[in-house]
Amino acid sequence: MRSSASPAARSSSTSSSRVSRAVAWVGGAVLRREPYRLLFPLGALLAWAGVLPWLFFAFRLRGIYEPVTGVLAYRSFLHPLAELDGFLGCFAAGVILTALRPPPARWQIVVAAVAPLISATCAAIGQWQLGQVASLALLAVMLQFTLRRLSRPLSPSLLWIAFGFLMGAGGAAVAEVAATRGSSWFWVHEMGRDLVIQGLFTGLAVGAGRVMRTGDRAHP
């Protein structure tokens, strides 16, 4: 049976529907229900931001990045933090905030989107230690969001996540102190950086992996 609505009425209805969807998106209803729509593309952009300087360097396209060499600082700082805090951070936050219910608050989505940007920006200008404050804040928000939605008893293996948190915070603090002591403390600075890049991620990965195991209630 054909619809009795005129083409003009159908066009008006379609336009109204599009406007409603746009309003819902801008108002945050869609983003609260599906935060990955924002966080996954943002993570992909940050991943490319970390990879492109190395690609330009490998293909000897120095003329492309030469104007911003001073901003990029030392590439080995930008690359791992853009990948870990940026790409993996956005991806993990997108999965967690989308999969668990009830949905996140708007401020939690804002933290999930802004913290990786701050970390990558600080790494790009050579102040990566300061960027770890934002990364640790994001981790704290994700832990609070997740733990409040768990229906089963907490696993002792969550201690690994606490260890990872301590290694990340401690590594950033050690590196910040070493940066003020000159070149003789460079090895200490590198140790702090490794605690952030490897220690934090290792603690999170081991803790999350053991929590997902069945029957993991006795040993951390």
PDB file of C-alpha atoms in Angstrom:
ATOM      1  CA  MET A   1       0.000   0.000   0.000  1.00  0.00           C
ATOM      2  CA  ARG A   2       1.462   3.318  -1.042  1.00  0.00           C
ATOM      3  CA  SER A   3       2.062   6.007   1.497  1.00  0.00           C
ATOM      4  CA  SER A   4      -0.304   8.959   1.269  1.00  0.00           C
ATOM      5  CA  ALA A   5       2.418  11.388   2.357  1.00  0.00           C
ATOM      6  CA  SER A   6       3.580  13.812  -0.295  1.00  0.00           C
ATOM      7  CA  PRO A   7       7.232  13.939  -1.423  1.00  0.00           C
ATOM      8  CA  ALA A   8       7.592  17.257   0.361  1.00  0.00           C
ATOM      9  CA  ALA A   9       6.316  15.739   3.608  1.00  0.00           C
ATOM     10  CA  ARG A  10       8.635  12.751   3.300  1.00  0.00           C
ATOM     11  CA  SER A  11      11.573  15.072   2.596  1.00  0.00           C
ATOM     12  CA  SER A  12      10.692  17.158   5.633  1.00  0.00           C
ATOM     13  CA  SER A  13      10.464  14.021   7.780  1.00  0.00           C
ATOM     14  CA  THR A  14      13.869  12.829   6.547  1.00  0.00           C
ATOM     15  CA  SER A  15      15.412  16.215   7.268  1.00  0.00           C
ATOM     16  CA  SER A  16      13.918  16.236  10.748  1.00  0.00           C
ATOM     17  CA  SER A  17      15.305  12.756  11.389  1.00  0.00           C
ATOM     18  CA  ARG A  18      18.781  13.854  10.318  1.00  0.00           C
ATOM     19  CA  VAL A  19      18.579  16.923  12.512  1.00  0.00           C
ATOM     20  CA  SER A  20      17.479  14.769  15.450  1.00  0.00           C
ATOM     21  CA  ARG A  21      20.421  12.422  14.954  1.00  0.00           C
ATOM     22  CA  ALA A  22      22.809  15.372  14.723  1.00  0.00           C
ATOM     23  CA  VAL A  23      21.378  16.884  17.899  1.00  0.00           C
ATOM     24  CA  ALA A  24      21.696  13.529  19.683  1.00  0.00           C
ATOM     25  CA  TRP A  25      25.330  13.259  18.573  1.00  0.00           C
ATOM     26  CA  VAL A  26      26.208  16.802  19.598  1.00  0.00           C
ATOM     27  CA  GLY A  27      24.282  16.450  22.841  1.00  0.00           C
ATOM     28  CA  GLY A  28      26.295  13.371  23.723  1.00  0.00           C
ATOM     29  CA  ALA A  29      23.559  10.713  23.677  1.00  0.00           C
ATOM     30  CA  VAL A  30      25.251   8.695  20.936  1.00  0.00           C
ATOM     31  CA  LEU A  31      28.724   9.185  22.386  1.00  0.00           C
ATOM     32  CA  ARG A  32      27.585   8.080  25.828  1.00  0.00           C
ATOM     33  CA  ARG A  33      26.088   4.919  24.372  1.00  0.00           C
ATOM     34  CA  GLU A  34      28.941   4.215  21.933  1.00  0.00           C
ATOM     35  CA  PRO A  35      32.099   6.093  23.015  1.00  0.00           C
ATOM     36  CA  TYR A  36      34.199   4.032  20.609  1.00  0.00           C
ATOM     37  CA  ARG A  37      32.858   6.172  17.743  1.00  0.00           C
ATOM     38  CA  LEU A  38      35.033   8.988  19.075  1.00  0.00           C
ATOM     39  CA  LEU A  39      37.888   7.106  20.723  1.00  0.00           C
ATOM     40  CA  PHE A  40      38.757   4.617  17.962  1.00  0.00           C
ATOM     41  CA  PRO A  41      39.324   7.266  15.249  1.00  0.00           C
ATOM     42  CA  LEU A  42      41.220   9.423  17.747  1.00  0.00           C
ATOM     43  CA  GLY A  43      43.457   6.481  18.604  1.00  0.00           C
ATOM     44  CA  ALA A  44      44.121   5.841  14.913  1.00  0.00           C
ATOM     45  CA  LEU A  45      45.157   9.471  14.406  1.00  0.00           C
ATOM     46  CA  LEU A  46      47.527   9.333  17.370  1.00  0.00           C
ATOM     47  CA  ALA A  47      48.999   6.070  16.073  1.00  0.00           C
ATOM     48  CA  TRP A  48      49.830   7.755  12.768  1.00  0.00           C
ATOM     49  CA  ALA A  49      51.267  10.735  14.649  1.00  0.00           C
ATOM     50  CA  GLY A  50      53.686   8.367  16.350  1.00  0.00           C
ATOM     51  CA  VAL A  51      54.585   6.419  13.201  1.00  0.00           C
ATOM     52  CA  LEU A  52      54.900   9.135  10.556  1.00  0.00           C
ATOM     53  CA  PRO A  53      58.126  10.761  11.854  1.00  0.00           C
ATOM     54  CA  TRP A  54      59.864   7.384  11.646  1.00  0.00           C
ATOM     55  CA  LEU A  55      58.484   6.718   8.171  1.00  0.00           C
ATOM     56  CA  PHE A  56      59.683  10.113   6.963  1.00  0.00           C
ATOM     57  CA  PHE A  57      63.067   9.415   8.528  1.00  0.00           C
ATOM     58  CA  ALA A  58      63.310   5.920   6.986  1.00  0.00           C
ATOM     59  CA  PHE A  59      62.465   7.183   3.503  1.00  0.00           C
ATOM     60  CA  ARG A  60      64.849  10.129   3.917  1.00  0.00           C
ATOM     61  CA  LEU A  61      62.035  12.634   3.533  1.00  0.00           C
ATOM     62  CA  ARG A  62      63.724  15.038   5.885  1.00  0.00           C
ATOM     63  CA  GLY A  63      62.295  18.059   4.129  1.00  0.00           C
ATOM     64  CA  ILE A  64      58.809  17.094   5.308  1.00  0.00           C
ATOM     65  CA  TYR A  65      59.515  17.020   9.035  1.00  0.00           C
ATOM     66  CA  GLU A  66      62.467  19.433   9.153  1.00  0.00           C
ATOM     67  CA  PRO A  67      60.227  22.482   9.866  1.00  0.00           C
ATOM     68  CA  VAL A  68      58.829  20.790  12.985  1.00  0.00           C
ATOM     69  CA  THR A  69      61.962  19.006  14.214  1.00  0.00           C
ATOM     70  CA  GLY A  70      62.113  21.272  17.256  1.00  0.00           C
ATOM     71  CA  VAL A  71      58.538  20.382  18.163  1.00  0.00           C
ATOM     72  CA  LEU A  72      59.022  16.661  17.674  1.00  0.00           C
ATOM     73  CA  ALA A  73      61.968  16.709  20.100  1.00  0.00           C
ATOM     74  CA  TYR A  74      63.441  13.212  20.294  1.00  0.00           C
ATOM     75  CA  ARG A  75      61.431  10.778  18.165  1.00  0.00           C
ATOM     76  CA  SER A  76      61.957   7.829  20.505  1.00  0.00           C
ATOM     77  CA  PHE A  77      59.883   9.643  23.139  1.00  0.00           C
ATOM     78  CA  LEU A  78      56.999  10.567  20.853  1.00  0.00           C
ATOM     79  CA  HIS A  79      56.632   7.192  19.148  1.00  0.00           C
ATOM     80  CA  PRO A  80      56.132   4.822  22.134  1.00  0.00           C
ATOM     81  CA  LEU A  81      53.924   7.206  24.093  1.00  0.00           C
ATOM     82  CA  ALA A  82      51.769   8.058  21.076  1.00  0.00           C
ATOM     83  CA  GLU A  83      51.302   4.325  20.507  1.00  0.00           C
ATOM     84  CA  LEU A  84      50.825   3.242  24.141  1.00  0.00           C
ATOM     85  CA  ASP A  85      49.018   6.198  25.697  1.00  0.00           C
ATOM     86  CA  GLY A  86      47.436   7.360  22.454  1.00  0.00           C
ATOM     87  CA  PHE A  87      46.483   4.385  20.297  1.00  0.00           C
ATOM     88  CA  LEU A  88      46.209   1.642  22.929  1.00  0.00           C
ATOM     89  CA  GLY A  89      44.807   4.036  25.527  1.00  0.00           C
ATOM     90  CA  CYS A  90      42.007   5.203  23.229  1.00  0.00           C
ATOM     91  CA  PHE A  91      41.278   1.661  22.061  1.00  0.00           C
ATOM     92  CA  ALA A  92      41.132   0.234  25.596  1.00  0.00           C
ATOM     93  CA  ALA A  93      39.006   3.106  26.880  1.00  0.00           C
ATOM     94  CA  GLY A  94      36.676   2.799  23.888  1.00  0.00           C
ATOM     95  CA  VAL A  95      36.127  -0.916  24.516  1.00  0.00           C
ATOM     96  CA  ILE A  96      35.626  -0.539  28.269  1.00  0.00           C
ATOM     97  CA  LEU A  97      33.318   2.474  28.107  1.00  0.00           C
ATOM     98  CA  THR A  98      31.208   0.896  25.355  1.00  0.00           C
ATOM     99  CA  ALA A  99      30.990  -2.666  26.686  1.00  0.00           C
ATOM    100  CA  LEU A 100      30.127  -2.008  30.327  1.00  0.00           C
ATOM    101  CA  ARG A 101      26.756  -0.754  31.478  1.00  0.00           C
ATOM    102  CA  PRO A 102      25.429   1.629  32.671  1.00  0.00           C
ATOM    103  CA  PRO A 103      27.078   3.976  30.151  1.00  0.00           C
ATOM    104  CA  PRO A 104      29.791   6.437  31.188  1.00  0.00           C
ATOM    105  CA  ALA A 105      29.197  10.004  32.233  1.00  0.00           C
ATOM    106  CA  ARG A 106      30.141  12.761  29.813  1.00  0.00           C
ATOM    107  CA  TRP A 107      33.118  13.811  31.923  1.00  0.00           C
ATOM    108  CA  GLN A 108      34.540  10.280  31.754  1.00  0.00           C
ATOM    109  CA  ILE A 109      34.394  10.354  27.948  1.00  0.00           C
ATOM    110  CA  VAL A 110      36.061  13.772  27.970  1.00  0.00           C
ATOM    111  CA  VAL A 111      38.897  12.432  30.140  1.00  0.00           C
ATOM    112  CA  ALA A 112      39.283   9.399  27.855  1.00  0.00           C
ATOM    113  CA  ALA A 113      39.591  11.656  24.807  1.00  0.00           C
ATOM    114  CA  VAL A 114      41.703  14.478  26.247  1.00  0.00           C
ATOM    115  CA  ALA A 115      44.239  12.504  28.324  1.00  0.00           C
ATOM    116  CA  PRO A 116      45.866  10.705  25.334  1.00  0.00           C
ATOM    117  CA  LEU A 117      46.097  14.021  23.477  1.00  0.00           C
ATOM    118  CA  ILE A 118      47.847  15.643  26.431  1.00  0.00           C
ATOM    119  CA  SER A 119      50.278  12.730  26.754  1.00  0.00           C
ATOM    120  CA  ALA A 120      51.160  12.750  23.042  1.00  0.00           C
ATOM    121  CA  THR A 121      51.511  16.536  22.978  1.00  0.00           C
ATOM    122  CA  CYS A 122      53.809  16.548  26.010  1.00  0.00           C
ATOM    123  CA  ALA A 123      55.910  13.796  24.419  1.00  0.00           C
ATOM    124  CA  ALA A 124      56.162  15.817  21.208  1.00  0.00           C
ATOM    125  CA  ILE A 125      57.550  18.863  23.003  1.00  0.00           C
ATOM    126  CA  GLY A 126      59.957  16.858  25.162  1.00  0.00           C
ATOM    127  CA  GLN A 127      57.951  17.023  28.412  1.00  0.00           C
ATOM    128  CA  TRP A 128      56.659  13.460  28.424  1.00  0.00           C
ATOM    129  CA  GLN A 129      56.917  13.175  32.210  1.00  0.00           C
ATOM    130  CA  LEU A 130      54.179  15.777  32.617  1.00  0.00           C
ATOM    131  CA  GLY A 131      52.022  13.921  30.122  1.00  0.00           C
ATOM    132  CA  GLN A 132      52.051  10.884  32.380  1.00  0.00           C
ATOM    133  CA  VAL A 133      49.901  12.785  34.861  1.00  0.00           C
ATOM    134  CA  ALA A 134      47.116  12.732  32.269  1.00  0.00           C
ATOM    135  CA  SER A 135      47.717   9.058  31.467  1.00  0.00           C
ATOM    136  CA  LEU A 136      47.577   8.049  35.125  1.00  0.00           C
ATOM    137  CA  ALA A 137      44.412  10.108  35.561  1.00  0.00           C
ATOM    138  CA  LEU A 138      42.843   8.201  32.655  1.00  0.00           C
ATOM    139  CA  LEU A 139      43.887   4.898  34.228  1.00  0.00           C
ATOM    140  CA  ALA A 140      42.316   5.914  37.541  1.00  0.00           C
ATOM    141  CA  VAL A 141      39.055   6.872  35.803  1.00  0.00           C
ATOM    142  CA  MET A 142      38.946   3.568  33.895  1.00  0.00           C
ATOM    143  CA  LEU A 143      39.595   1.569  37.071  1.00  0.00           C
ATOM    144  CA  GLN A 144      36.865   3.415  38.945  1.00  0.00           C
ATOM    145  CA  PHE A 145      34.448   2.967  36.038  1.00  0.00           C
ATOM    146  CA  THR A 146      35.190  -0.766  35.726  1.00  0.00           C
ATOM    147  CA  LEU A 147      35.284  -1.730  39.397  1.00  0.00           C
ATOM    148  CA  ARG A 148      31.921  -0.103  40.089  1.00  0.00           C
ATOM    149  CA  ARG A 149      30.354  -2.306  37.399  1.00  0.00           C
ATOM    150  CA  LEU A 150      31.884  -5.649  38.362  1.00  0.00           C
ATOM    151  CA  SER A 151      29.319  -8.043  39.798  1.00  0.00           C
ATOM    152  CA  ARG A 152      31.810 -10.649  41.020  1.00  0.00           C
ATOM    153  CA  PRO A 153      34.311 -10.350  43.935  1.00  0.00           C
ATOM    154  CA  LEU A 154      37.531  -8.520  43.217  1.00  0.00           C
ATOM    155  CA  SER A 155      40.496 -10.645  42.205  1.00  0.00           C
ATOM    156  CA  PRO A 156      43.822 -10.470  44.090  1.00  0.00           C
ATOM    157  CA  SER A 157      45.438 -10.164  40.669  1.00  0.00           C
ATOM    158  CA  LEU A 158      44.295  -6.551  40.622  1.00  0.00           C
ATOM    159  CA  LEU A 159      47.458  -5.992  42.662  1.00  0.00           C
ATOM    160  CA  TRP A 160      49.326  -6.206  39.354  1.00  0.00           C
ATOM    161  CA  ILE A 161      47.377  -3.211  38.120  1.00  0.00           C
ATOM    162  CA  ALA A 162      48.349  -1.354  41.288  1.00  0.00           C
ATOM    163  CA  PHE A 163      51.996  -2.309  40.683  1.00  0.00           C
ATOM    164  CA  GLY A 164      51.717  -1.040  37.120  1.00  0.00           C
ATOM    165  CA  PHE A 165      50.234   2.216  38.373  1.00  0.00           C
ATOM    166  CA  LEU A 166      53.109   2.633  40.848  1.00  0.00           C
ATOM    167  CA  MET A 167      55.726   1.869  38.193  1.00  0.00           C
ATOM    168  CA  GLY A 168      54.184   4.435  35.861  1.00  0.00           C
ATOM    169  CA  ALA A 169      53.939   7.165  38.494  1.00  0.00           C
ATOM    170  CA  GLY A 170      57.333   6.341  39.988  1.00  0.00           C
ATOM    171  CA  GLY A 171      59.034   6.188  36.596  1.00  0.00           C
ATOM    172  CA  ALA A 172      57.664   9.579  35.594  1.00  0.00           C
ATOM    173  CA  ALA A 173      58.812  11.092  38.908  1.00  0.00           C
ATOM    174  CA  VAL A 174      62.294   9.557  38.614  1.00  0.00           C
ATOM    175  CA  ALA A 175      62.673  10.812  35.045  1.00  0.00           C
ATOM    176  CA  GLU A 176      61.537  14.305  36.024  1.00  0.00           C
ATOM    177  CA  VAL A 177      64.125  14.483  38.811  1.00  0.00           C
ATOM    178  CA  ALA A 178      66.871  13.094  36.560  1.00  0.00           C
ATOM    179  CA  ALA A 179      66.077  15.666  33.864  1.00  0.00           C
ATOM    180  CA  THR A 180      67.066  18.447  36.268  1.00  0.00           C
ATOM    181  CA  ARG A 181      70.433  16.834  37.149  1.00  0.00           C
ATOM    182  CA  GLY A 182      72.110  17.044  33.771  1.00  0.00           C
ATOM    183  CA  SER A 183      73.682  14.492  31.455  1.00  0.00           C
ATOM    184  CA  SER A 184      75.314  12.515  34.263  1.00  0.00           C
ATOM    185  CA  TRP A 185      71.833  11.367  35.299  1.00  0.00           C
ATOM    186  CA  PHE A 186      70.752  10.420  31.788  1.00  0.00           C
ATOM    187  CA  TRP A 187      70.786   6.706  32.624  1.00  0.00           C
ATOM    188  CA  VAL A 188      68.424   7.379  35.531  1.00  0.00           C
ATOM    189  CA  HIS A 189      66.182   9.329  33.182  1.00  0.00           C
ATOM    190  CA  GLU A 190      66.131   6.364  30.780  1.00  0.00           C
ATOM    191  CA  MET A 191      65.336   3.980  33.645  1.00  0.00           C
ATOM    192  CA  GLY A 192      62.350   6.130  34.576  1.00  0.00           C
ATOM    193  CA  ARG A 193      61.192   6.189  30.975  1.00  0.00           C
ATOM    194  CA  ASP A 194      61.412   2.389  30.767  1.00  0.00           C
ATOM    195  CA  LEU A 195      59.364   2.045  33.945  1.00  0.00           C
ATOM    196  CA  VAL A 196      56.642   4.116  32.287  1.00  0.00           C
ATOM    197  CA  ILE A 197      56.750   2.481  28.865  1.00  0.00           C
ATOM    198  CA  GLN A 198      57.335  -1.128  29.939  1.00  0.00           C
ATOM    199  CA  GLY A 199      56.489  -1.356  33.639  1.00  0.00           C
ATOM    200  CA  LEU A 200      53.096   0.334  33.502  1.00  0.00           C
ATOM    201  CA  PHE A 201      51.920  -1.623  30.469  1.00  0.00           C
ATOM    202  CA  THR A 202      53.273  -4.938  31.809  1.00  0.00           C
ATOM    203  CA  GLY A 203      51.479  -4.503  35.122  1.00  0.00           C
ATOM    204  CA  LEU A 204      48.203  -3.686  33.388  1.00  0.00           C
ATOM    205  CA  ALA A 205      48.505  -6.546  30.891  1.00  0.00           C
ATOM    206  CA  VAL A 206      49.381  -9.196  33.502  1.00  0.00           C
ATOM    207  CA  GLY A 207      46.703  -7.995  35.895  1.00  0.00           C
ATOM    208  CA  ALA A 208      43.982  -7.871  33.248  1.00  0.00           C
ATOM    209  CA  GLY A 209      44.985 -11.260  31.860  1.00  0.00           C
ATOM    210  CA  ARG A 210      44.839 -12.974  35.247  1.00  0.00           C
ATOM    211  CA  VAL A 211      41.536 -11.327  36.151  1.00  0.00           C
ATOM    212  CA  MET A 212      39.981 -12.829  33.011  1.00  0.00           C
ATOM    213  CA  ARG A 213      41.029 -16.333  34.070  1.00  0.00           C
ATOM    214  CA  THR A 214      38.363 -18.421  35.777  1.00  0.00           C
ATOM    215  CA  GLY A 215      38.952 -19.395  39.380  1.00  0.00           C
ATOM    216  CA  ASP A 216      41.582 -16.716  39.946  1.00  0.00           C
ATOM    217  CA  ARG A 217      40.701 -15.884  43.538  1.00  0.00           C
ATOM    218  CA  ALA A 218      43.564 -17.129  45.680  1.00  0.00           C
ATOM    219  CA  HIS A 219      46.846 -15.789  44.315  1.00  0.00           C
ATOM    220  CA  PRO A 220      47.829 -12.446  42.711  1.00  0.00           C
TER     221      PRO A 220
END
